[in-house]
Tab-separated table of N, CA, C and O in Angstrom:
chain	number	residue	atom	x	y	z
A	315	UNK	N	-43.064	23.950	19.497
A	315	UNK	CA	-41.634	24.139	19.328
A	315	UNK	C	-40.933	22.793	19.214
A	315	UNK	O	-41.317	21.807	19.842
A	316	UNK	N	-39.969	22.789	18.450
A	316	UNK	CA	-39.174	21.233	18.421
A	316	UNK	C	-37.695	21.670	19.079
A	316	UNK	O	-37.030	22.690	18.892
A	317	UNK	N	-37.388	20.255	20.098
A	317	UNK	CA	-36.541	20.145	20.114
A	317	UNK	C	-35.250	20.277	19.266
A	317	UNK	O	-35.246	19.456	18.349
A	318	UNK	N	-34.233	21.014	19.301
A	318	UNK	CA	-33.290	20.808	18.301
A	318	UNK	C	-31.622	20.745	18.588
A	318	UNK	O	-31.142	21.752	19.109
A	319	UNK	N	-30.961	19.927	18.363
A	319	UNK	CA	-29.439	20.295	18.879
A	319	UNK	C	-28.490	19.995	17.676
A	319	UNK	O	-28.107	19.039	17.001
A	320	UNK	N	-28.348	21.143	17.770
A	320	UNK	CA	-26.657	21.252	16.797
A	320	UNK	C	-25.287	20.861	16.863
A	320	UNK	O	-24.665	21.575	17.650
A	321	UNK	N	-24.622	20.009	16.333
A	321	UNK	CA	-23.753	19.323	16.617
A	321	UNK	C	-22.628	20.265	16.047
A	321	UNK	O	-22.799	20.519	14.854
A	322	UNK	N	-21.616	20.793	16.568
A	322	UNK	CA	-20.542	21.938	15.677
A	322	UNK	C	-18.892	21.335	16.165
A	322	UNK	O	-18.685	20.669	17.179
A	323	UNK	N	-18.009	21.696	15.322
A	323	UNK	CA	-16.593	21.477	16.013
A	323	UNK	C	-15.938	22.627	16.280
A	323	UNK	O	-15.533	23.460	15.470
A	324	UNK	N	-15.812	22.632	18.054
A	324	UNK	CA	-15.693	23.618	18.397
A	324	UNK	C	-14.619	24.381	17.951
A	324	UNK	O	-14.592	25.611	17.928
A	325	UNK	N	-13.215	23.180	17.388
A	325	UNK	CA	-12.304	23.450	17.581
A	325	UNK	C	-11.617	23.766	16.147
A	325	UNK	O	-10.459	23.558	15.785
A	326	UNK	N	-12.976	24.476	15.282
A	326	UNK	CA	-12.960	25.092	14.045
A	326	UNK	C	-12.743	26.246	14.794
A	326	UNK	O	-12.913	26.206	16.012
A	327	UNK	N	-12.380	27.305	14.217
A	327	UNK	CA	-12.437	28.342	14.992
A	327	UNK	C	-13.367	29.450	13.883
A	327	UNK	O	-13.601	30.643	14.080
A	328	UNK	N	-13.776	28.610	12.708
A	328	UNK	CA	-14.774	29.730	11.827
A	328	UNK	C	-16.144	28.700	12.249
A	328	UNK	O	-17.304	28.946	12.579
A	329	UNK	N	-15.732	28.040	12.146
A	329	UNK	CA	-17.277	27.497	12.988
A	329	UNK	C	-17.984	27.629	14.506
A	329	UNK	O	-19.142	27.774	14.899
A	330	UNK	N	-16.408	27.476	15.278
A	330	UNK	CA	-16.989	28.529	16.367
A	330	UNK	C	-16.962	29.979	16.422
A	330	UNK	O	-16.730	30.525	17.501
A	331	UNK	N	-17.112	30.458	15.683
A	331	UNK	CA	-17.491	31.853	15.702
A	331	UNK	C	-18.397	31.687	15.325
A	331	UNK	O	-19.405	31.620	16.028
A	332	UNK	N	-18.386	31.567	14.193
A	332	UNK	CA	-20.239	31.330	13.436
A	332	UNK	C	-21.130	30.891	14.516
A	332	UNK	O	-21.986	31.738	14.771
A	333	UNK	N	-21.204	29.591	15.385
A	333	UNK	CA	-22.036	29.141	16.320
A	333	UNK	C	-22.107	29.894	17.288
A	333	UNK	O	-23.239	29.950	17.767
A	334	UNK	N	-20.775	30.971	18.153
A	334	UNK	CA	-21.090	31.756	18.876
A	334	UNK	C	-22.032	33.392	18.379
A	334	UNK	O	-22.713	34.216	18.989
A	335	UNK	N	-21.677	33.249	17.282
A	335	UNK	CA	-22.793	34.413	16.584
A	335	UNK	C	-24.393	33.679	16.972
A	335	UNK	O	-24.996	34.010	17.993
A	336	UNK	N	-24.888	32.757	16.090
A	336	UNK	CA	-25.670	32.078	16.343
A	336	UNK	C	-26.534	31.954	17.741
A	336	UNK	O	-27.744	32.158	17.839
A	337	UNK	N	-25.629	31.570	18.809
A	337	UNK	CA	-25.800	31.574	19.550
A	337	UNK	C	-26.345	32.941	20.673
A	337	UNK	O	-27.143	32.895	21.609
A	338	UNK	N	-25.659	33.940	20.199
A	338	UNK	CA	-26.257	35.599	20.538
A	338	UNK	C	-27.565	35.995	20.117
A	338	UNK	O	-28.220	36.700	20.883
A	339	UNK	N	-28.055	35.641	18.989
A	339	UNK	CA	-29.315	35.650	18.165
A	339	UNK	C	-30.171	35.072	18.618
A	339	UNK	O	-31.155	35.770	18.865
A	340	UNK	N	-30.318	33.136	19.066
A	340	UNK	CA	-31.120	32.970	19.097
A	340	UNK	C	-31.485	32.388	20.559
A	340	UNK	O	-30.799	31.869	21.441
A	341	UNK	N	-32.927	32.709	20.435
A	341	UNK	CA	-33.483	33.261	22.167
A	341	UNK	C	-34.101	31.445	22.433
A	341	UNK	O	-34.396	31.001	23.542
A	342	UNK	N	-34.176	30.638	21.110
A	342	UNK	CA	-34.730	29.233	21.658
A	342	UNK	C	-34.660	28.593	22.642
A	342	UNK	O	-33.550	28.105	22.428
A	343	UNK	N	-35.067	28.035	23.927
A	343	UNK	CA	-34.595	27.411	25.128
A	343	UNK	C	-34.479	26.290	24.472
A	343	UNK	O	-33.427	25.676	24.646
A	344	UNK	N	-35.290	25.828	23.738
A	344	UNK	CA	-35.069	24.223	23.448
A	344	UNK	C	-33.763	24.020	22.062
A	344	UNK	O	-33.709	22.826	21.769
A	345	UNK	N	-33.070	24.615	21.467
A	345	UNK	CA	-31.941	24.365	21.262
A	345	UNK	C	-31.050	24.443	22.106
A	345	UNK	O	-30.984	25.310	22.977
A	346	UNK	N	-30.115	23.355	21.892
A	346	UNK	CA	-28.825	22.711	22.568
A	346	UNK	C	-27.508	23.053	21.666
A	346	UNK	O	-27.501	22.865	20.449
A	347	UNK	N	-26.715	23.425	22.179
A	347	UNK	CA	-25.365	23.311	21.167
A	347	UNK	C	-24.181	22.357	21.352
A	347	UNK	O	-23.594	22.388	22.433
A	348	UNK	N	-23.898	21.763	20.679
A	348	UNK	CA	-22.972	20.261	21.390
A	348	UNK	C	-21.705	20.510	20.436
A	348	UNK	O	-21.708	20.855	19.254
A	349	UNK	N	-20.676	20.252	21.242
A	349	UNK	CA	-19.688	20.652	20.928
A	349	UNK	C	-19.182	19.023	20.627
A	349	UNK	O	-19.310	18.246	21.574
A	350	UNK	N	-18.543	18.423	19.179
A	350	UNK	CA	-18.684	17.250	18.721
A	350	UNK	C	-17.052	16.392	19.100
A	350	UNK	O	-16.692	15.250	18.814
A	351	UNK	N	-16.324	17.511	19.851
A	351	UNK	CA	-14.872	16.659	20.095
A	351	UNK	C	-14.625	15.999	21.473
A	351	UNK	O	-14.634	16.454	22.617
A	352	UNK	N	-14.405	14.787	20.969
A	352	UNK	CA	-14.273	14.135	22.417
A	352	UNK	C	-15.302	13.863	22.925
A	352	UNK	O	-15.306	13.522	24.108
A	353	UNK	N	-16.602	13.939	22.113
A	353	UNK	CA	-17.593	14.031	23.216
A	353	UNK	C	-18.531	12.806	22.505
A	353	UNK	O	-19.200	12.791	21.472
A	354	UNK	N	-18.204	11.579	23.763
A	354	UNK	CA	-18.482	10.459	22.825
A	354	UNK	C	-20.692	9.849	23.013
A	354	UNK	O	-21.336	8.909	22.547
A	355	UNK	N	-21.043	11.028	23.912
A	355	UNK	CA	-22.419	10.950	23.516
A	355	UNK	C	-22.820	12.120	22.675
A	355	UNK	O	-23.812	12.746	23.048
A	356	UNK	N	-22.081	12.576	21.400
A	356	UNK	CA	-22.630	12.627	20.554
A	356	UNK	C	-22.711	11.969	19.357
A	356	UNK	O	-23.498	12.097	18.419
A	357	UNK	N	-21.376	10.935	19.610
A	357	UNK	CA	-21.091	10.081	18.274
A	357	UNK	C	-22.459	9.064	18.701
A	357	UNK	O	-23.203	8.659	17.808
A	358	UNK	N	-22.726	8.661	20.329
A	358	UNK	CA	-23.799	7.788	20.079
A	358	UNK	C	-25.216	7.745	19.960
A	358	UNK	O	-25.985	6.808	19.743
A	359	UNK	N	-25.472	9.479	20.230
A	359	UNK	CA	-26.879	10.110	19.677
A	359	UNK	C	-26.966	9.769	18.281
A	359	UNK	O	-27.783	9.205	17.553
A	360	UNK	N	-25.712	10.370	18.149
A	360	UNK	CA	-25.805	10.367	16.216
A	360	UNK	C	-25.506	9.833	15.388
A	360	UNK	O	-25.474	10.237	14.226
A	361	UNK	N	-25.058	8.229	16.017
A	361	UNK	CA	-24.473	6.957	15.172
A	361	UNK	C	-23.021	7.440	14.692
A	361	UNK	O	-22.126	6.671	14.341
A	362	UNK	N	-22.948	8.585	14.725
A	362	UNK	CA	-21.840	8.705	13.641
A	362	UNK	C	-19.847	8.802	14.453
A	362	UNK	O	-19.526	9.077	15.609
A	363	UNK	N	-19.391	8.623	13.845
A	363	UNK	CA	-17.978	8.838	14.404
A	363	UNK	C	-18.057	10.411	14.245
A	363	UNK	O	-18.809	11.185	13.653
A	364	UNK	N	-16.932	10.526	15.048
A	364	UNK	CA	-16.500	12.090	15.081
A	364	UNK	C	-15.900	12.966	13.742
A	364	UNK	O	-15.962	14.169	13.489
A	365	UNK	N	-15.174	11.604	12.854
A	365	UNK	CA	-15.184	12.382	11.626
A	365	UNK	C	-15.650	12.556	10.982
A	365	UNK	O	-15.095	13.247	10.127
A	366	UNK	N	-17.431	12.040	10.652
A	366	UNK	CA	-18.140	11.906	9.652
A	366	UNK	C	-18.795	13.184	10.516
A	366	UNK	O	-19.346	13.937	9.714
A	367	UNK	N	-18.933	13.750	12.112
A	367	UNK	CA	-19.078	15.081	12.135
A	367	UNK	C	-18.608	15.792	12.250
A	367	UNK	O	-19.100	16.901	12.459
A	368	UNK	N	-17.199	15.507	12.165
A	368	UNK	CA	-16.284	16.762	11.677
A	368	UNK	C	-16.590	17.598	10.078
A	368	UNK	O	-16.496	18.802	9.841
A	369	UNK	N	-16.911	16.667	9.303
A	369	UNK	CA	-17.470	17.040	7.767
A	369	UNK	C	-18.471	17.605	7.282
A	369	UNK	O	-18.542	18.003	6.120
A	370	UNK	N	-19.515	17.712	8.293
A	370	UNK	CA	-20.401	18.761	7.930
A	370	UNK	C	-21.160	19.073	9.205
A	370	UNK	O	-21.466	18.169	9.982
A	371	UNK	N	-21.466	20.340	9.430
A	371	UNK	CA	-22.641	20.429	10.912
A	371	UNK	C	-23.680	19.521	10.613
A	371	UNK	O	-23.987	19.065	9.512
A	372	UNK	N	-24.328	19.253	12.028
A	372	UNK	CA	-25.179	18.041	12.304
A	372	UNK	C	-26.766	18.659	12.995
A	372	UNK	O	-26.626	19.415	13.957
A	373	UNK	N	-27.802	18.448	12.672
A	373	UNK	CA	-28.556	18.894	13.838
A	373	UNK	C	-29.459	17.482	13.866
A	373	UNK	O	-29.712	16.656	12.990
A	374	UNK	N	-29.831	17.590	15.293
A	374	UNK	CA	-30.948	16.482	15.442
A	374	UNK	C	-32.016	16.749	15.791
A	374	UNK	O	-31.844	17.199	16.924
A	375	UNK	N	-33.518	16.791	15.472
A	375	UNK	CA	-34.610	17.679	15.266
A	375	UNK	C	-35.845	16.629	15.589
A	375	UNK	O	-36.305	15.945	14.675
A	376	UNK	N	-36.352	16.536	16.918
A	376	UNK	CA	-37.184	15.633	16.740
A	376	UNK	C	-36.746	14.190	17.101
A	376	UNK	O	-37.648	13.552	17.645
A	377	UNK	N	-35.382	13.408	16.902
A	377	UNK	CA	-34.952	12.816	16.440
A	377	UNK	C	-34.670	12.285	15.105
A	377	UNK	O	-34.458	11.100	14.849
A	378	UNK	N	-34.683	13.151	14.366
A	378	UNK	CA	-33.963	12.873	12.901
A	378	UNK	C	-32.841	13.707	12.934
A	378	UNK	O	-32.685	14.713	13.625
A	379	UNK	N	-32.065	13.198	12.119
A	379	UNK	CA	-30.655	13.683	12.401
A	379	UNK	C	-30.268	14.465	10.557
A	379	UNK	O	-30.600	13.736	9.623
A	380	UNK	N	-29.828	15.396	10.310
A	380	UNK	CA	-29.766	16.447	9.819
A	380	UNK	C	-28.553	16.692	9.529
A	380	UNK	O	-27.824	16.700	10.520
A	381	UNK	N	-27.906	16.955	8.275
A	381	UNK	CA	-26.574	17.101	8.058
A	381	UNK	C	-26.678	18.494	7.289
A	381	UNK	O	-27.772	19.053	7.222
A	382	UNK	N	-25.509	19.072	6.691
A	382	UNK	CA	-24.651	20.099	5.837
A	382	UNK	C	-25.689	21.149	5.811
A	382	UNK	O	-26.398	21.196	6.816
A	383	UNK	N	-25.918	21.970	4.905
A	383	UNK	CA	-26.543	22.923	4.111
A	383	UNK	C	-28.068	22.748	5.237
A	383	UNK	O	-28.106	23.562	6.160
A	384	UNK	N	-28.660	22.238	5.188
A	384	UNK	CA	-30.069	22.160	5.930
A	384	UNK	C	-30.016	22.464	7.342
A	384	UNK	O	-30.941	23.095	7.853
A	385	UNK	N	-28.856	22.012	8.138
A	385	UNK	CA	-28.938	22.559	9.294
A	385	UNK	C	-28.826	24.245	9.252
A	385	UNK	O	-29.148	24.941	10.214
A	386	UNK	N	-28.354	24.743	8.068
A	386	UNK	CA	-28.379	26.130	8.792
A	386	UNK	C	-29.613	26.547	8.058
A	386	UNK	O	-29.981	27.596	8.586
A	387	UNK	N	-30.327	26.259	7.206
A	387	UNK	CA	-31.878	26.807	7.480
A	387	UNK	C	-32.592	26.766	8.390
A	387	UNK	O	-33.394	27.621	8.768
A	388	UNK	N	-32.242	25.263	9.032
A	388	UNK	CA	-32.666	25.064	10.564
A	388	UNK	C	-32.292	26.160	11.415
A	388	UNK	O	-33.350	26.684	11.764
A	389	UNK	N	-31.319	26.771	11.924
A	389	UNK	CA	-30.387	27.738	12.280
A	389	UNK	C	-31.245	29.189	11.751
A	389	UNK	O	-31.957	29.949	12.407
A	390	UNK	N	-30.906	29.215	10.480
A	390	UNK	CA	-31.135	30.271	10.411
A	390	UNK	C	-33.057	30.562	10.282
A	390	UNK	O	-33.442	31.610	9.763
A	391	UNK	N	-33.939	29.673	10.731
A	391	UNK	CA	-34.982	29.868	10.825
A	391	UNK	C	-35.791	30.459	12.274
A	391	UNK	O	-36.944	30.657	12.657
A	392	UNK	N	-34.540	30.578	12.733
A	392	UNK	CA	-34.833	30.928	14.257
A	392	UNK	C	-34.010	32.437	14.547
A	392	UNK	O	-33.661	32.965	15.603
A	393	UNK	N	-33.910	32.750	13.495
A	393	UNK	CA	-33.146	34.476	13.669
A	393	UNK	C	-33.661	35.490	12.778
A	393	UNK	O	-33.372	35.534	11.582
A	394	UNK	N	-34.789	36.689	13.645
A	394	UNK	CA	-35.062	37.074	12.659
A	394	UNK	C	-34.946	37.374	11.083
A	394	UNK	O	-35.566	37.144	10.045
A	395	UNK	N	-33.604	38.126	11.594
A	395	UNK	CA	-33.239	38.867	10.195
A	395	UNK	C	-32.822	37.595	8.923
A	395	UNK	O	-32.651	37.855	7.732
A	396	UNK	N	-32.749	36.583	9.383
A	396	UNK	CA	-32.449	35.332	8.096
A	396	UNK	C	-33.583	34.836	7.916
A	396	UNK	O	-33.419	34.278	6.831
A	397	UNK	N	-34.899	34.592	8.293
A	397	UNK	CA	-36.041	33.710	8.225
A	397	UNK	C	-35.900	33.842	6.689
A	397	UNK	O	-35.591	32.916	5.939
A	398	UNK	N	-36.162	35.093	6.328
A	398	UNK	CA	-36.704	35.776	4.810
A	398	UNK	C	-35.485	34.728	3.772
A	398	UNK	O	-35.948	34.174	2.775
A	399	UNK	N	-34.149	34.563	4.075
A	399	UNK	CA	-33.140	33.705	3.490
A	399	UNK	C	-33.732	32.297	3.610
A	399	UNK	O	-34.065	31.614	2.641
A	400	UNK	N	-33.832	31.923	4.911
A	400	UNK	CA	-33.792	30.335	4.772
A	400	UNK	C	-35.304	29.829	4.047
A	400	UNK	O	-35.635	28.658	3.861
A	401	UNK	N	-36.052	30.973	3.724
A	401	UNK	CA	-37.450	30.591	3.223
A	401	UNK	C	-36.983	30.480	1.434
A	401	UNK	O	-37.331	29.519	0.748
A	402	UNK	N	-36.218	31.553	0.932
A	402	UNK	CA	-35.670	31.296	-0.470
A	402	UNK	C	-34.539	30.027	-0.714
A	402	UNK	O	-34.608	29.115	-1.537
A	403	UNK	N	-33.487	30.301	0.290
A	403	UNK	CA	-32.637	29.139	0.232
A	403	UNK	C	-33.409	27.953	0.372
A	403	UNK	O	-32.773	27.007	-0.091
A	404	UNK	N	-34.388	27.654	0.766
A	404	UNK	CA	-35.138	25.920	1.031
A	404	UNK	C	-35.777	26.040	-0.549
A	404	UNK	O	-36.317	24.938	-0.458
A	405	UNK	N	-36.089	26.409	-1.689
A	405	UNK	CA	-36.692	26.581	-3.048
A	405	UNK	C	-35.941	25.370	-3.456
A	405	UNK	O	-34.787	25.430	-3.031
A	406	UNK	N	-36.216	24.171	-4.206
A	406	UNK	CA	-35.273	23.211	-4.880
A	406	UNK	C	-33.937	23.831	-5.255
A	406	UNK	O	-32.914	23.587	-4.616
A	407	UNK	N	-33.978	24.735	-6.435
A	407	UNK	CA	-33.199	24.999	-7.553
A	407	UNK	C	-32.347	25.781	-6.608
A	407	UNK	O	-31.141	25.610	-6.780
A	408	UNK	N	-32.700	26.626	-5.619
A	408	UNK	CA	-31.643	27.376	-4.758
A	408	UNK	C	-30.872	26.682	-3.791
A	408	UNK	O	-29.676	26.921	-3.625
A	409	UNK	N	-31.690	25.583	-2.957
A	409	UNK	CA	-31.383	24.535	-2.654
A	409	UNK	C	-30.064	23.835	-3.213
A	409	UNK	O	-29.078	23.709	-2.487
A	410	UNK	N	-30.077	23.534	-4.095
A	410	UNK	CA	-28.902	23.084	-4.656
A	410	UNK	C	-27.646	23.864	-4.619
A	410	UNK	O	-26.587	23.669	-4.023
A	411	UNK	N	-28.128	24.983	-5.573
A	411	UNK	CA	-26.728	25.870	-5.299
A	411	UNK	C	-26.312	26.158	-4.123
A	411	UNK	O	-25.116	25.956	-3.912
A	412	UNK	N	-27.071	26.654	-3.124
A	412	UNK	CA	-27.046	26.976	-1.387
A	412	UNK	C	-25.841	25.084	-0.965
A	412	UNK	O	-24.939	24.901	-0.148
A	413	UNK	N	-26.300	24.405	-1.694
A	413	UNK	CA	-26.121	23.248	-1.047
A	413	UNK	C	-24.246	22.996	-1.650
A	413	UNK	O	-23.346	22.526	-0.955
A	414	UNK	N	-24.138	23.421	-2.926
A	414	UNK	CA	-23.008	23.171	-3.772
A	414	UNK	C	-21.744	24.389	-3.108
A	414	UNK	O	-20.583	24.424	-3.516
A	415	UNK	N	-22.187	25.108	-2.267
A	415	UNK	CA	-21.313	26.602	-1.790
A	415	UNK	C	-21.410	25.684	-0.805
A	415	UNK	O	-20.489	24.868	-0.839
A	416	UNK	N	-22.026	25.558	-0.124
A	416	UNK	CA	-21.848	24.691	1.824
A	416	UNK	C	-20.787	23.827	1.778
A	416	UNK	O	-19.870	23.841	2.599
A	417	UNK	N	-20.900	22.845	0.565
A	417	UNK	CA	-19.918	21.957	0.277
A	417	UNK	C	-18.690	22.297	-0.060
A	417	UNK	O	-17.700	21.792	0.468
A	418	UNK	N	-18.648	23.161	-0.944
A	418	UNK	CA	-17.376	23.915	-1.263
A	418	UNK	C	-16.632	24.420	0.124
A	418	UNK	O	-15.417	24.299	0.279
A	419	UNK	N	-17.431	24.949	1.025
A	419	UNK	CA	-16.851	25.772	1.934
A	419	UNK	C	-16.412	24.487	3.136
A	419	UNK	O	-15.224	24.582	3.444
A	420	UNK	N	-16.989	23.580	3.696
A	420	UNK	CA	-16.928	22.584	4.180
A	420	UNK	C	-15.945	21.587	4.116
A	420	UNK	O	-15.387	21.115	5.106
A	421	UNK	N	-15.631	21.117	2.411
A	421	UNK	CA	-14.892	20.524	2.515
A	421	UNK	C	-13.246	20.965	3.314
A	421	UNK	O	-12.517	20.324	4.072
A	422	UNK	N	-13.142	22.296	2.735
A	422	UNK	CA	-11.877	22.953	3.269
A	422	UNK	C	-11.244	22.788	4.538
A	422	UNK	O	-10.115	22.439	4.882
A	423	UNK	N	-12.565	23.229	5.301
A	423	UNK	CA	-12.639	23.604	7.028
A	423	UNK	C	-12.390	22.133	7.455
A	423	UNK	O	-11.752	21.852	8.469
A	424	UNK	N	-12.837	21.376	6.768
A	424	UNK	CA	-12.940	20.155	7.118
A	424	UNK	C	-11.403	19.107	7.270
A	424	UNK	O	-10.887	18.494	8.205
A	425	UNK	N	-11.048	19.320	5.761
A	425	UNK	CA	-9.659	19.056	5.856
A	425	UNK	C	-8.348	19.991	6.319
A	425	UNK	O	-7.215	19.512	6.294
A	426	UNK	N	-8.595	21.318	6.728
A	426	UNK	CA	-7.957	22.213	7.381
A	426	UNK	C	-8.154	21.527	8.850
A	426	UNK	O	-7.237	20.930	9.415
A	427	UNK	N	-9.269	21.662	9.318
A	427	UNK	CA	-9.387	20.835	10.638
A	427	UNK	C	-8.346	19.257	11.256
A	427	UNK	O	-7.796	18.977	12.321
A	428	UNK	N	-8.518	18.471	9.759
A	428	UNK	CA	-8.350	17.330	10.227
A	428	UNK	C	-6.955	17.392	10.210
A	428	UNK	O	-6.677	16.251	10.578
A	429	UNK	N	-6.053	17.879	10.054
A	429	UNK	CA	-4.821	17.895	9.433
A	429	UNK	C	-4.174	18.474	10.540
A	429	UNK	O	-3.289	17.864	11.140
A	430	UNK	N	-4.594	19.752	10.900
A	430	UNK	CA	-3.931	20.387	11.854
A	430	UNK	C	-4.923	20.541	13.672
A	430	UNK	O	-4.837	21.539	14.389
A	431	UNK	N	-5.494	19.685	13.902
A	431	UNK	CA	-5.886	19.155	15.119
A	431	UNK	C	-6.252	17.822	15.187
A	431	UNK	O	-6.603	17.332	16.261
């Protein structure tokens, strides 16, 4: 089993839902869920400032650190009913598109976030 922790902003409120869904599903002991505001050992796990993880979910796996679209195959590889998804979504060519919708959806939340908290 690998270590894994997900970096989310809590104070999305479609991302915390999503992570509290997530979180009902999966039975992993060794995932962590880290909530990325204010919380300045995660900017120094993860090198990163808080706004570069405000912009896309984060996971750290092993110690490699994991951004946008890939963390939720990560995610969703640990819940039954998605395995069968994150095994097509990881394909290159789906990959991309999977990757071009994450972004689309991301950027929004992202600047919705930053603007009004």
């Amino acid at each position: 089993m690998q270590n894994i922790k997900i970096y989310f902003n809590q104070s999305c409120s479609i991302c915390n839902s999503e992570i509290n869904y997530f979180k009902t599903k999966i039975k992993n002991p060794l995932i962590q869920w880290v909530n990325i505001n204010d919380n300045i050992s995660a900017y120094i796990e993860t090198k990163k400032t808080k706004d570069q993880l405000m912009r896309r979910m984060h996971a750290m796996v092993n110690g490699e650190l994991i951004a946008g679209a890939k963390v939720f195959l990560i995610i969703w590889n640990e819940i039954d009913r998605f395995k069968t998804l994150a095994k097509i979504l990881k394909q290159p060519i789906l990959f991309q598109v999977f990757f071009i919708i994450y972004e689309a959806i991301a950027l929004p939340l992202y600047l919705k976030n930053k603007i009004f908290n």
